[in-house]
Phi, psi and omega in degrees: 000134179259140180257142174264115186241122175278134183240122176241098180296319175083223190244165173056235181280355183309307180299326182292312182288329178294322178300321179289324177297319179292326177298318177291319178302317178298322183294335179286341181083003179291133181280130177206155174254126182266129177238113185269146178228128179267091183222154179139188181294325179299320180291319178299318180291336178284309188218011177082005181281132173249288178211097181297149179300324182293331176289317176301319178297320180292323179301327181297341181268354183272166178269331181195164176233136177241121186238142179275286177189148175231145182152215181300122185279333183200160179306130179084357179245135177198147171276168175308139187308124175082349186297311182289319180299313178291319185288335179251299188293308183290321178298320178299313181297316183288309187285333177263005177054048177275076193275356176244127169251116183250126179228111178270147177229114183221130176221093172053032179084346180280321176238122184206092177208168180229142175247128176251116186249128173297135197243357186228005181232213180065210181289343181282352180290343174088017178283130179142188180170187181248151169226131182056046183300143178064027172237166178296345182252025183299143176233132174235128177241145178217101185273164176248117182266121180228111178260151177301319179299313182296318179293315185294317183292329176289313180297318181296320176300318181296319178296319177297321179294316180296330180296338181265003180264165181291318184277336178053055180230137180231130179246129172271131176242126179202201177218058191289344178286339178248314178273075193287343178269303178297315181298323179295318178298313180300317182292318180296316179295318179302314181294321180295315180290327180302327180298337179274353183231069183296341180280351182260123172278149187229162176205172178221138173224140168295154184300321181293321177295320179299322178298319177297314181296324178302319182282318187272317184214068181296340180293350179288343185261150176243286174234137179240140173235137184203176183275183190295307183291312179299323179295323178298312182292313186296323183286329174293321175296320178300322177299318178295318180297325183271013174119350179131156183292347176294347178252000190269112180257165177207157175230128173257103195255140165251087185300333178285347178060033173278354176200170182288151171267158184237140186234131186205150168288154184266357177289168180272198184275344178042058185299338181292339178243007181298139178077007184252004179061033181252341188292142176282118183270002189294325177297321177292322179294316179296323177298320177296325176295320176297323178297316178300317179299315182293330179281358178087008179272070190297316183297314180294319179298319180296324178297312180296318180296320181295315183292325184260017182301327174233085184294341183290349182280348181271146176211162180126192179284174179305308184288328179294318177296317177301318180294321178298315180294318179301315181299319182285323177296318181294327183285343182286000000 
């Protein structure tokens, strides 16, 4: 079976690391049709294009999307702050219902945990506004939207994920002592779903405590579930703990498969090193491995996961690291 995969290289180092991910994908022997899309800040600066409706319609027919990075394309060049990120990344997540953000962190068995972040609600839903803007009495509000449906489907996904791990442990991370409405909903749903999974041990940490534990003892965690904003912050910290954001991969999943899921490294466009063959492609390569797993290509996904289990052991230029991974994947 051949998969139709949309490829958005994007800006800065995005095309470079995506090329290495595709090189590894080719090495696995999985059959796929590549559909390229010229999108990102560079495209916006050329002709004002962000994400045409016809492209979104075409994406709905694909099996998956592989993205490099979008944002500042080169030193001194930038689109209006947040325009491309909201117009491509957030629109993609919302309209394709990619409600799970999955980020694994693994370094040679010493660090091995996953964060499951709710991906379409919370503060990213865009609820809020200004009153008396640009006056001394200006008011800005930014609400956090939490629906029972959104929370439950995320929590349920997390319990299913924890059921497949060796330790079978799931930790809820929130700030329920202060965020007493959203936190209460998350805790109640978590407890209700937990009753259906007696084999899963559970725990709870406030977000600030979790940040401390990430730095001091990340090995205490197995699977974590949290809301959109806390997940965004926690996973960037997780990348640093696991060796750097150059190793941090992610999957934006639509588990119901009513639309394609999207896979991307979590690092930025790094325009200062773009085109210099310096960028670490491992986060993009690991993201491609997550894509293979979600597409049901288990054997190929296992090869990529085995080779990249300790990504910190690889060194060299962008293409040299890609070649090293290809050689090891091919040898399995």
